[in-house]
Every structure is written in structure tokens, then in C-alpha cells.
């Protein structure tokens, strides 16, 4: 047992991490795109007899991204046309440098807005991948949050004002 596990109260779960699990119609193409455009690294892939990726794990720094390729029959069984997509946040040290990297990788297909400073102390930009998932690259530059008038910040453990 690690010291972190020993210090954890008995009734709290021992989380070890979190990874998105994303679905793509063509996981082979998605792996290539995510590596080329975002600079993720491939850790492992599981391919069928024809070499098509069924499942893979990519890394963004220490964070892991799981993905799988599923065909239309998978979505038909669920009663939907296909994956809806989700928003994934990737923390970066320099949003402008990452923006330039993504823009260069996409070439003429680069239809993304430049990074913008946000009132919550972050500089961000968002791009959609070939499967409809959104990726926000997030550079935190301040812990100061500029809340709109009438809003307030309530931290865990503090009473919620009425």
C-alpha cells in the first residue's frame, strides 16, 4: 500500500486517473489525425486482421486518451446515427504555440479561431477533430476569476450563501 493510499480516508475512492474514451467511425484515420495534428503520441493499438484499428491509447503528456472504431451497426443498435462528440480539455504551457502547430498541421483546412483570454484566467482555443469531438487547448495564466455582476465563487466546504 502506498503512503497516498494509507492517508486516504476509508470511505473515499482511490482514483488513479481519468481518460476520455472516444468513438470514431474510422479509428485508424483518427489515430493518424490526432498524432499528426495535435502531436499526441501513440502508446498502443489493437488492430484487426486487415490492420484496421479497433482500439488504441494515445498520450497527451501524461494524460491518456482511449479511442475505438465502431461501425454504423453499433449506433443503429443504440438507436442513433453516430457518436455525438464531446469536449476534451488539454492543458498546455503555451496556447499560442499549440495553435500555430495545429494550424500548420491542418494547412488549408485550418478553420479555427486564434486563442482568446477568458475571464477565468485561461487562454484557450478549440478545434474539432475528424470524428466530431471538440478539443480545447487550455493555458492557465491566472487564478483570478472575473465574475459577472451578481455571481459569486463558492469553494467546497464553504456554506452556500442564500
Coordinates of C-alpha atoms in Angstrom, one line a residue:
X1 CA 0.0 0.0 0.0
X2 CA 1.4 3.4 -1.0
X3 CA 1.5 6.3 1.5
X4 CA -1.2 8.1 -0.5
X5 CA -3.5 5.1 -0.1
X6 CA -2.7 4.9 3.6
X7 CA -3.6 8.6 4.1
X8 CA -6.9 8.3 2.2
X9 CA -10.0 8.0 4.4
X10 CA -11.5 4.6 4.2
X11 CA -14.8 5.7 2.6
X12 CA -13.1 7.7 -0.3
X13 CA -12.4 6.0 -3.7
X14 CA -8.8 5.6 -4.7
X15 CA -8.9 7.2 -8.1
X16 CA -5.8 6.7 -10.2
X17 CA -6.7 8.9 -13.2
X18 CA -9.3 9.7 -15.8
X19 CA -9.2 9.2 -19.6
X20 CA -11.8 10.0 -22.2
X21 CA -13.0 7.1 -24.4
X22 CA -13.9 8.4 -27.8
X23 CA -15.7 6.6 -30.7
X24 CA -14.7 7.1 -34.3
X25 CA -16.1 5.7 -37.5
X26 CA -12.5 5.1 -38.6
X27 CA -10.2 4.7 -35.7
X28 CA -7.2 4.1 -37.9
X29 CA -7.7 7.5 -39.5
X30 CA -8.4 9.1 -36.1
X31 CA -5.2 7.9 -34.6
X32 CA -3.2 9.2 -37.6
X33 CA -5.0 12.6 -37.4
X34 CA -4.6 13.1 -33.7
X35 CA -0.9 12.2 -33.8
X36 CA -0.3 14.4 -36.8
X37 CA -2.4 17.4 -35.9
X38 CA -2.2 17.6 -32.1
X39 CA 1.1 15.9 -31.6
X40 CA -0.3 13.2 -29.4
X41 CA 1.8 10.0 -29.1
X42 CA 0.6 6.6 -29.7
X43 CA 1.0 4.1 -26.8
X44 CA -0.7 1.0 -28.2
X45 CA -3.2 0.0 -30.8
X46 CA -5.2 -3.1 -31.3
X47 CA -5.8 -3.9 -34.9
X48 CA -8.0 -6.5 -36.7
X49 CA -6.7 -8.9 -39.3
X50 CA -6.9 -6.3 -42.0
X51 CA -4.8 -3.8 -39.9
X52 CA -7.7 -1.5 -39.0
X53 CA -7.6 -0.1 -35.5
X54 CA -10.3 -1.3 -33.2
X55 CA -9.0 0.3 -30.1
X56 CA -6.0 2.5 -29.2
X57 CA -4.4 4.5 -26.5
X58 CA -2.8 7.9 -27.2
X59 CA -1.0 10.2 -24.8
X60 CA -1.1 13.9 -24.3
X61 CA 1.8 14.3 -21.9
X62 CA 0.9 12.0 -19.0
X63 CA -2.8 12.0 -19.9
X64 CA -4.2 9.1 -21.7
X65 CA -6.9 9.1 -24.4
X66 CA -8.7 5.9 -25.3
X67 CA -10.4 5.5 -28.6
X68 CA -12.3 2.9 -30.5
X69 CA -13.6 2.4 -34.0
X70 CA -17.2 1.4 -34.3
X71 CA -19.3 1.0 -37.4
X72 CA -22.9 2.1 -38.2
X73 CA -24.4 -1.1 -36.8
X74 CA -23.1 -0.2 -33.3
X75 CA -25.0 3.1 -33.5
X76 CA -28.1 1.6 -35.1
X77 CA -28.3 -0.8 -32.1
X78 CA -28.4 2.3 -29.8
X79 CA -31.0 4.0 -32.0
X80 CA -28.8 6.9 -33.0
X81 CA -27.0 7.9 -36.2
X82 CA -23.5 8.1 -34.7
X83 CA -21.4 9.5 -31.9
X84 CA -22.4 12.9 -30.6
X85 CA -18.9 14.0 -29.8
X86 CA -17.6 15.6 -26.6
X87 CA -15.4 18.4 -25.4
X88 CA -12.0 17.4 -24.2
X89 CA -9.6 19.9 -22.5
X90 CA -5.9 19.5 -23.0
X91 CA -3.8 21.7 -20.7
X92 CA -0.8 23.2 -22.4
X93 CA 2.0 25.6 -21.3
X94 CA 1.6 27.8 -24.4
X95 CA -1.8 28.0 -26.2
X96 CA -0.4 30.2 -28.9
X97 CA 2.4 27.8 -29.8
X98 CA -0.1 24.9 -29.8
X99 CA -2.4 26.9 -32.0
X100 CA 0.4 27.5 -34.5
X101 CA 1.3 23.8 -34.5
X102 CA -2.4 22.8 -35.1
X103 CA -2.9 25.4 -37.8
X104 CA 0.2 24.4 -39.6
X105 CA -0.7 20.7 -39.4
X106 CA -4.2 21.4 -40.8
X107 CA -2.9 23.6 -43.6
X108 CA -5.7 24.9 -45.8
X109 CA -8.2 23.1 -43.7
X110 CA -7.4 25.3 -40.7
X111 CA -10.7 26.9 -39.8
X112 CA -10.1 27.6 -36.1
X113 CA -10.2 30.8 -34.1
X114 CA -7.0 32.1 -32.5
X115 CA -6.5 31.7 -28.8
X116 CA -8.5 34.1 -26.6
X117 CA -8.1 35.1 -23.0
X118 CA -11.0 34.1 -20.8
X119 CA -12.3 35.8 -17.6
X120 CA -11.5 32.6 -15.7
X121 CA -7.7 33.2 -16.2
X122 CA -7.2 30.9 -19.2
X123 CA -6.1 31.4 -22.8
X124 CA -7.9 28.9 -24.9
X125 CA -8.7 27.8 -28.5
X126 CA -10.9 24.9 -29.7
X127 CA -10.7 22.7 -32.7
X128 CA -13.0 19.8 -33.8
X129 CA -11.4 16.6 -34.9
X130 CA -12.5 14.3 -37.8
X131 CA -14.9 12.4 -35.5
X132 CA -16.8 15.5 -34.3
X133 CA -15.1 15.7 -30.9
X134 CA -14.0 19.1 -29.7
X135 CA -10.6 19.7 -28.2
X136 CA -9.9 22.9 -26.2
X137 CA -6.3 23.6 -25.6
X138 CA -6.1 25.5 -22.3
X139 CA -3.2 27.6 -20.9
X140 CA -3.9 28.7 -17.3
X141 CA -2.3 32.1 -16.8
X142 CA -4.0 33.4 -13.6
X143 CA -6.0 32.1 -10.7
X144 CA -8.0 35.3 -10.7
X145 CA -11.6 34.9 -12.0
X146 CA -13.6 37.9 -13.2
X147 CA -17.2 37.0 -12.3
X148 CA -20.2 38.8 -13.8
X149 CA -22.1 41.1 -11.5
X150 CA -24.2 39.2 -9.0
X151 CA -22.2 36.0 -9.4
X152 CA -20.1 34.6 -6.5
X153 CA -17.5 31.9 -6.0
X154 CA -18.2 29.1 -3.5
X155 CA -15.5 26.7 -2.7
X156 CA -16.1 23.1 -1.5
X157 CA -16.6 23.0 2.3
X158 CA -17.9 26.6 2.4
X159 CA -21.5 27.3 3.2
X160 CA -23.6 28.3 0.2
X161 CA -24.9 31.8 0.7
X162 CA -28.6 32.3 0.4

